[in-house]
């Protein structure tokens, strides 16, 4: 590794801490999983900046500090089975693979799923699997989940996802209209229903129904 990259990686971790990512397990996972593997082409050299970047299919890889804060809010434990909606580059799922027992991630773009799965295999991340599917319906075959994270914004928490969350489970997602500021919220499922907590303003690409037409 050249000194320049080492320097940029140090700044990357520093930026995470200064934006409120303080959980030691999350920071260790983000130190280990190199964001450089998930940003290709023109934007590769900006992989260690705390900024969202374009990925294929007109989508974006999220800002690292937002990935860190969402992961932290999800409070994943090593025995958890986790579902992510919105594979994108695969970066968020790879971070989760370090913290959970099993990770399933789905995207409506086949091309993104294939690209992410290739990186998981290359990095030997054997506990994460990507599927092409409309994530608004969750992943009924593997349900229920201890944790669910959605990385695209819906107007509200989709009903099928709430139904696939275990009692005691946590879901973190952005809600709100796609052209305005959205809120990151945390949903806790308890015996008799759900508690909702608003965490912070965020901005994500929209959750879109159905498989992508370019599949
Ligand atoms: N978590 C990603 C970033 C996600 S960008 C990362 O770490 O890189 C949001 C993703 O949600 C896009 O790839 C988009 O295709 C996907 N998406 C939008 N609506 C969807 C739906 N209904 N089902 C599955 N994926 C969806």
Tab-separated table of N, CA and C in Angstrom, residues 81-83 85 101-102 104 106 131 137-148 159-167 189:
chain	number	residue	atom	x	y	z
A	81	UNK	N	-29.421	-12.832	11.874
A	81	UNK	CA	-29.678	-13.002	10.444
A	81	UNK	C	-30.236	-11.670	9.954
A	82	UNK	N	-29.557	-11.089	8.964
A	82	UNK	CA	-29.861	-9.714	8.555
A	82	UNK	C	-30.304	-9.679	7.099
A	83	UNK	N	-31.310	-8.844	6.813
A	83	UNK	CA	-31.744	-8.596	5.440
A	83	UNK	C	-31.454	-7.148	5.081
A	85	UNK	N	-32.214	-4.383	1.992
A	85	UNK	CA	-32.894	-4.067	0.736
A	85	UNK	C	-32.087	-2.959	0.058
A	101	UNK	N	-24.276	-13.135	11.670
A	101	UNK	CA	-24.059	-14.539	11.307
A	101	UNK	C	-24.302	-14.737	9.822
A	102	UNK	N	-25.385	-14.110	9.315
A	102	UNK	CA	-25.797	-14.356	7.942
A	102	UNK	C	-26.397	-13.079	7.375
A	104	UNK	N	-28.455	-11.465	3.950
A	104	UNK	CA	-29.091	-11.566	2.637
A	104	UNK	C	-29.297	-10.148	2.149
A	106	UNK	N	-30.827	-7.797	-1.300
A	106	UNK	CA	-31.556	-7.884	-2.568
A	106	UNK	C	-31.545	-6.540	-3.272
A	131	UNK	N	-29.448	-11.391	-3.981
A	131	UNK	CA	-30.522	-11.877	-4.844
A	131	UNK	C	-31.099	-10.727	-5.656
A	137	UNK	N	-41.068	-6.497	-1.069
A	137	UNK	CA	-41.737	-7.681	-0.528
A	137	UNK	C	-40.840	-8.482	0.405
A	138	UNK	N	-39.654	-7.955	0.686
A	138	UNK	CA	-38.730	-8.647	1.573
A	138	UNK	C	-38.175	-9.886	0.905
A	139	UNK	N	-37.881	-10.889	1.728
A	139	UNK	CA	-37.348	-12.144	1.206
A	139	UNK	C	-38.037	-13.262	1.991
A	140	UNK	N	-39.306	-13.561	1.600
A	140	UNK	CA	-40.144	-14.447	2.418
A	140	UNK	C	-39.498	-15.814	2.691
A	141	UNK	N	-38.728	-16.326	1.723
A	141	UNK	CA	-38.134	-17.656	1.901
A	141	UNK	C	-37.164	-17.725	3.072
A	142	UNK	N	-36.538	-16.617	3.397
A	142	UNK	CA	-35.530	-16.617	4.463
A	142	UNK	C	-36.048	-15.974	5.750
A	143	UNK	N	-37.248	-15.430	5.722
A	143	UNK	CA	-37.803	-14.717	6.886
A	143	UNK	C	-38.083	-15.704	8.027
A	144	UNK	N	-38.173	-15.251	9.283
A	144	UNK	CA	-38.042	-13.860	9.732
A	144	UNK	C	-36.582	-13.453	9.986
A	145	UNK	N	-36.360	-12.154	10.126
A	145	UNK	CA	-35.013	-11.601	10.308
A	145	UNK	C	-34.878	-10.911	11.660
A	146	UNK	N	-33.662	-10.970	12.209
A	146	UNK	CA	-33.374	-10.245	13.456
A	146	UNK	C	-33.206	-8.757	13.185
A	147	UNK	N	-32.668	-8.464	12.016
A	147	UNK	CA	-32.395	-7.075	11.643
A	147	UNK	C	-32.727	-6.892	10.172
A	148	UNK	N	-33.312	-5.719	9.829
A	148	UNK	CA	-33.561	-5.372	8.427
A	148	UNK	C	-33.075	-3.945	8.211
A	159	UNK	N	-45.061	-2.796	4.497
A	159	UNK	CA	-45.716	-3.790	5.350
A	159	UNK	C	-45.046	-5.158	5.365
A	160	UNK	N	-44.669	-5.703	4.187
A	160	UNK	CA	-44.050	-7.033	4.192
A	160	UNK	C	-42.742	-7.070	4.995
A	161	UNK	N	-42.021	-5.945	5.023
A	161	UNK	CA	-40.774	-5.918	5.794
A	161	UNK	C	-41.072	-5.924	7.287
A	162	UNK	N	-42.079	-5.157	7.692
A	162	UNK	CA	-42.477	-5.165	9.110
A	162	UNK	C	-42.875	-6.586	9.513
A	163	UNK	N	-43.596	-7.266	8.605
A	163	UNK	CA	-44.081	-8.624	8.903
A	163	UNK	C	-42.931	-9.625	9.010
A	164	UNK	N	-41.821	-9.342	8.307
A	164	UNK	CA	-40.699	-10.291	8.306
A	164	UNK	C	-39.657	-9.994	9.392
A	165	UNK	N	-39.967	-9.021	10.247
A	165	UNK	CA	-39.067	-8.682	11.360
A	165	UNK	C	-39.467	-9.491	12.589
A	166	UNK	N	-38.475	-10.136	13.235
A	166	UNK	CA	-38.778	-10.921	14.443
A	166	UNK	C	-39.226	-10.008	15.580
A	167	UNK	N	-39.977	-10.560	16.510
A	167	UNK	CA	-40.260	-9.826	17.746
A	167	UNK	C	-38.918	-9.613	18.443
A	189	UNK	N	-39.576	-3.923	16.923
A	189	UNK	CA	-40.777	-4.743	17.045
A	189	UNK	C	-40.837	-5.351	18.435
